[in-house]
CSV table of C-alpha atoms in Angstrom, one decimal:
chain,number,residue,atom,x,y,z
A,2,ASP,CA,-11.9,-59.4,7.2
A,3,ALA,CA,-13.7,-59.7,10.3
A,4,GLY,CA,-15.9,-57.5,10.5
A,5,ILE,CA,-13.4,-54.7,11.1
A,6,THR,CA,-12.8,-51.3,9.2
A,7,GLN,CA,-10.3,-48.9,9.8
A,8,SER,CA,-10.5,-45.0,9.5
A,9,PRO,CA,-9.6,-42.5,7.2
A,10,ARG,CA,-7.8,-45.2,5.0
A,11,HIS,CA,-5.1,-42.8,3.8
A,12,LYS,CA,-4.4,-39.3,5.8
A,13,VAL,CA,-1.5,-37.0,4.8
A,14,THR,CA,-0.6,-34.5,7.8
A,15,GLU,CA,1.8,-32.1,8.8
A,16,THR,CA,3.8,-31.5,12.2
A,17,GLY,CA,2.6,-30.9,15.9
A,18,THR,CA,-0.7,-31.4,14.6
A,19,PRO,CA,-3.3,-34.0,16.3
A,20,VAL,CA,-4.3,-37.2,14.5
A,21,THR,CA,-7.4,-39.6,15.5
A,22,LEU,CA,-7.3,-43.4,13.9
A,23,ARG,CA,-10.6,-45.3,14.1
A,24,CYS,CA,-11.3,-48.8,14.5
A,25,HIS,CA,-14.7,-50.1,14.5
A,26,GLN,CA,-16.0,-53.4,14.7
A,27,THR,CA,-18.8,-55.9,14.5
A,28,GLU,CA,-17.9,-58.9,15.9
A,29,ASN,CA,-18.2,-58.2,19.8
A,30,HIS,CA,-14.9,-59.3,20.1
A,31,ARG,CA,-13.5,-57.7,23.9
A,32,TYR,CA,-9.6,-57.0,22.7
A,33,MET,CA,-9.2,-55.3,20.5
A,34,TYR,CA,-5.1,-53.8,19.5
A,35,TRP,CA,-3.2,-51.1,17.6
A,36,TYR,CA,-0.1,-52.2,15.7
A,37,ARG,CA,2.3,-49.9,13.9
A,38,GLN,CA,3.9,-51.4,10.6
A,39,ASP,CA,7.2,-50.4,9.1
A,40,PRO,CA,9.7,-51.2,7.4
A,41,GLY,CA,12.4,-53.9,8.5
A,42,HIS,CA,10.2,-54.3,11.7
A,43,GLY,CA,7.4,-56.8,11.8
A,44,LEU,CA,3.9,-55.3,13.4
A,45,ARG,CA,4.9,-53.7,16.5
A,46,LEU,CA,2.0,-52.9,19.2
A,47,ILE,CA,0.7,-50.0,20.4
A,48,HIS,CA,-1.7,-49.8,22.5
A,49,TYR,CA,-4.2,-52.8,23.1
A,50,SER,CA,-7.9,-52.9,25.4
A,51,TYR,CA,-10.2,-56.1,26.7
A,52,GLY,CA,-13.1,-53.8,27.1
A,53,VAL,CA,-14.9,-51.1,27.6
A,54,LYS,CA,-12.3,-48.5,29.9
A,55,ASP,CA,-10.0,-50.6,29.6
A,56,THR,CA,-6.6,-50.0,28.7
A,57,ASP,CA,-3.0,-50.9,28.0
A,58,LYS,CA,0.0,-49.6,26.7
A,59,GLY,CA,2.2,-52.0,24.1
A,60,GLU,CA,5.5,-51.7,23.0
A,61,VAL,CA,5.9,-49.0,21.2
A,62,SER,CA,3.2,-46.3,22.6
A,63,ASP,CA,4.8,-43.3,23.9
A,64,GLY,CA,3.1,-40.6,21.6
A,65,TYR,CA,0.8,-41.7,21.2
A,66,SER,CA,-3.0,-42.7,23.0
A,67,VAL,CA,-5.8,-44.3,22.7
A,68,SER,CA,-9.7,-44.4,24.4
A,69,ARG,CA,-12.1,-47.6,24.2
A,70,SER,CA,-15.9,-45.7,24.8
A,71,LYS,CA,-18.1,-48.5,23.3
A,72,THR,CA,-17.2,-52.4,22.5
A,73,GLU,CA,-16.8,-51.3,19.1
A,74,ASP,CA,-14.4,-49.4,18.7
A,75,PHE,CA,-10.9,-47.9,19.3
A,76,LEU,CA,-9.5,-45.1,19.0
A,77,LEU,CA,-6.1,-43.8,18.4
A,78,THR,CA,-4.2,-40.4,19.3
A,79,LEU,CA,-1.2,-39.6,18.7
A,80,GLU,CA,-1.5,-35.5,20.7
A,81,SER,CA,1.0,-34.0,18.2
A,82,ALA,CA,2.6,-36.1,15.6
A,83,THR,CA,5.4,-36.4,14.6
A,84,SER,CA,7.7,-37.3,11.5
A,85,SER,CA,8.9,-40.2,13.0
A,86,GLN,CA,5.1,-41.9,13.3
A,87,THR,CA,4.9,-42.1,9.6
A,88,SER,CA,3.7,-45.6,9.4
A,89,VAL,CA,1.0,-48.3,8.4
A,90,TYR,CA,-1.5,-48.7,10.9
A,91,PHE,CA,-3.8,-51.9,11.8
A,92,CYS,CA,-6.0,-52.3,14.6
A,93,ALA,CA,-6.9,-56.2,15.3
A,94,ILE,CA,-9.9,-57.9,17.1
A,95,SER,CA,-9.2,-60.8,19.7
A,96,ASP,CA,-12.2,-62.8,20.9
A,97,ARG,CA,-9.3,-65.1,23.8
A,98,SER,CA,-11.9,-67.9,23.7
A,99,GLY,CA,-10.1,-70.1,25.4
A,100,ARG,CA,-9.0,-71.9,22.7
A,101,THR,CA,-6.3,-69.6,20.6
A,102,ASP,CA,-4.9,-65.5,20.9
A,103,THR,CA,-6.2,-65.8,16.9
A,104,GLN,CA,-6.5,-61.6,16.2
A,105,TYR,CA,-7.6,-60.2,13.0
A,106,PHE,CA,-7.3,-57.6,11.4
A,107,GLY,CA,-7.8,-54.4,9.6
A,108,PRO,CA,-7.4,-53.2,6.0
A,109,GLY,CA,-5.3,-50.8,7.8
A,110,THR,CA,-4.7,-46.5,8.1
A,111,ARG,CA,-1.2,-45.2,5.5
A,112,LEU,CA,0.1,-42.3,7.5
A,113,THR,CA,1.9,-39.5,6.1
A,114,VAL,CA,3.7,-36.9,8.9
A,115,LEU,CA,5.5,-34.1,7.2
B,9,GLY,CA,13.0,-67.6,6.8
B,10,GLU,CA,12.9,-64.2,9.5
B,11,SER,CA,14.3,-61.6,9.5
B,12,VAL,CA,14.5,-58.2,11.2
B,13,GLY,CA,16.7,-56.6,8.9
B,14,LEU,CA,15.7,-53.8,6.5
B,15,HIS,CA,14.9,-56.6,3.8
B,16,LEU,CA,12.5,-59.2,3.4
B,17,PRO,CA,14.1,-62.9,2.4
B,18,THR,CA,12.6,-63.7,-0.5
B,19,LEU,CA,10.9,-67.3,-2.0
B,20,SER,CA,10.7,-68.1,-5.6
B,21,VAL,CA,8.6,-71.1,-6.7
B,22,GLN,CA,7.6,-72.4,-9.6
B,23,GLU,CA,3.8,-72.1,-10.1
B,24,GLY,CA,2.4,-76.3,-8.9
B,25,ASP,CA,5.8,-76.6,-7.4
B,26,ASN,CA,5.5,-76.8,-3.2
B,27,SER,CA,6.8,-74.1,-1.3
B,28,ILE,CA,8.2,-74.3,3.1
B,29,ILE,CA,8.0,-70.5,4.4
B,30,ASN,CA,10.2,-70.4,7.5
B,31,CYS,CA,10.1,-69.0,11.2
B,32,ALA,CA,13.0,-69.5,13.7
B,33,TYR,CA,11.2,-68.3,17.5
B,34,SER,CA,12.7,-66.6,20.2
B,35,ASN,CA,10.6,-68.0,23.1
B,36,SER,CA,10.9,-71.5,24.5
B,37,ALA,CA,7.5,-70.4,26.1
B,38,SER,CA,5.8,-69.2,23.1
B,39,ASP,CA,2.8,-71.5,23.9
B,40,TYR,CA,0.5,-70.0,20.3
B,41,PHE,CA,1.6,-69.7,16.7
B,42,ILE,CA,0.0,-68.6,13.8
B,43,TRP,CA,1.0,-67.8,10.2
B,44,TYR,CA,-0.9,-64.8,8.5
B,45,LYS,CA,-1.1,-63.5,4.8
B,46,GLN,CA,-0.3,-60.3,3.7
B,47,GLU,CA,-0.9,-58.7,0.1
B,48,SER,CA,-0.2,-55.6,-1.1
B,49,GLY,CA,-2.0,-52.9,0.8
B,50,LYS,CA,-4.1,-54.4,3.0
B,51,GLY,CA,-4.5,-56.1,6.7
B,52,PRO,CA,-2.8,-59.4,7.6
B,53,GLN,CA,-5.2,-62.7,7.4
B,54,PHE,CA,-5.0,-65.3,9.4
B,55,ILE,CA,-4.4,-68.3,7.8
B,56,ILE,CA,-3.4,-71.5,10.5
B,57,ASP,CA,-2.7,-71.8,13.6
B,58,ILE,CA,-0.9,-74.4,15.7
B,59,ARG,CA,-0.5,-75.0,20.1
B,60,SER,CA,2.6,-75.9,21.3
B,61,ASN,CA,1.3,-79.8,22.1
B,62,MET,CA,1.4,-80.7,18.6
B,63,ASP,CA,3.7,-80.4,16.4
B,64,LYS,CA,2.2,-80.6,12.8
B,65,ARG,CA,-1.6,-79.3,11.2
B,66,GLN,CA,-3.4,-79.5,8.4
B,67,GLY,CA,-5.8,-76.7,7.2
B,68,GLN,CA,-6.7,-76.6,2.7
B,69,ARG,CA,-3.4,-76.8,1.1
B,70,VAL,CA,-1.8,-75.6,3.8
B,71,THR,CA,0.7,-77.4,6.6
B,72,VAL,CA,2.6,-76.3,10.3
B,73,LEU,CA,5.2,-78.0,11.3
B,74,LEU,CA,5.8,-76.7,15.5
B,75,ASN,CA,9.9,-78.6,16.2
B,76,LYS,CA,10.0,-76.8,19.8
B,77,THR,CA,13.5,-78.6,20.5
B,78,VAL,CA,15.0,-75.9,17.7
B,79,LYS,CA,12.0,-73.5,18.0
B,80,HIS,CA,11.8,-73.2,14.6
B,81,LEU,CA,8.2,-73.7,12.1
B,82,SER,CA,7.2,-73.7,8.6
B,83,LEU,CA,4.5,-72.6,6.2
B,84,GLN,CA,3.9,-75.2,3.5
B,85,ILE,CA,1.9,-74.6,0.8
B,86,ALA,CA,0.7,-77.5,-1.6
B,87,ALA,CA,0.5,-76.5,-5.1
B,88,THR,CA,0.9,-73.0,-4.7
B,89,GLN,CA,-0.9,-70.6,-7.4
B,90,PRO,CA,-0.8,-67.1,-8.4
B,91,GLY,CA,-2.7,-66.0,-5.4
B,92,ASP,CA,-0.5,-67.1,-3.0
B,93,SER,CA,2.0,-64.7,-4.0
B,94,ALA,CA,2.4,-62.1,-0.8
B,95,VAL,CA,4.1,-61.3,2.5
B,96,TYR,CA,3.7,-64.1,5.5
B,97,PHE,CA,5.4,-63.8,8.9
B,98,CYS,CA,5.4,-65.7,11.5
B,99,ALA,CA,3.6,-65.3,15.2
B,100,GLU,CA,3.8,-66.3,18.9
B,101,LYS,CA,2.5,-65.9,21.4
B,102,GLY,CA,4.4,-65.9,24.9
B,103,SER,CA,3.9,-65.8,28.7
B,104,ALA,CA,3.2,-61.8,28.0
B,105,ARG,CA,0.1,-62.9,26.5
B,106,GLN,CA,0.9,-60.5,23.4
B,107,LEU,CA,1.4,-61.2,20.1
B,108,THR,CA,5.4,-61.2,19.1
B,109,PHE,CA,5.4,-60.9,14.7
B,110,GLY,CA,8.2,-61.6,12.9
B,111,SER,CA,9.0,-59.7,9.9
B,112,GLY,CA,8.2,-61.9,7.0
B,113,THR,CA,9.3,-64.0,3.4
B,114,GLN,CA,8.4,-62.1,0.1
B,115,LEU,CA,6.6,-65.5,-1.7
B,116,THR,CA,6.9,-64.6,-5.8
B,117,VAL,CA,5.5,-67.3,-8.3
B,118,LEU,CA,6.4,-68.3,-10.8
B,119,PRO,CA,4.3,-68.9,-13.6
């Protein structure tokens, strides 16, 4: 894995509780992304960041917020978790060095909302 | 090939044979494509990429072919090994500069 860690790796929570997932990178890449992966769907973009304090929404951003206070950390928060947010969440990074936009992924966090 | 249905397309090959995994992409303006491999319980792993100004690119045991006329991408794996068993999916980058991912093909390598 390209110097990306996610924590926690597994979490079970109850409907209505807040949840924060953390992505940490050691590659000093400018771009960071949060995706969710569900059966029958490809990876879907939730939010992404193009620099410290610079974030934007993705395809499925409702119910999620993000923050990036340092280059290496990108947090995903579910303010009030719902069962529809049960999923596997992946963080990705990219340096968009001009030639390619290859994204490298972390190991994922499996979240279950009861 | 790729599908957005509930069940992944599957491909079973004998160990040592070549594998071909297909992907139909949607956006004719896409200019960059990536193949990823995802093993059970792990994050997607970059395999190979190709820009739209190319129609073929080779890596170690893998080749990606791009046919822009029919918006088709394929991944060829030579001499498939048990460690190649995984879900493979393609991604395309369109004008929005974000990647759009297919849902994947499950490759099973038979002994």
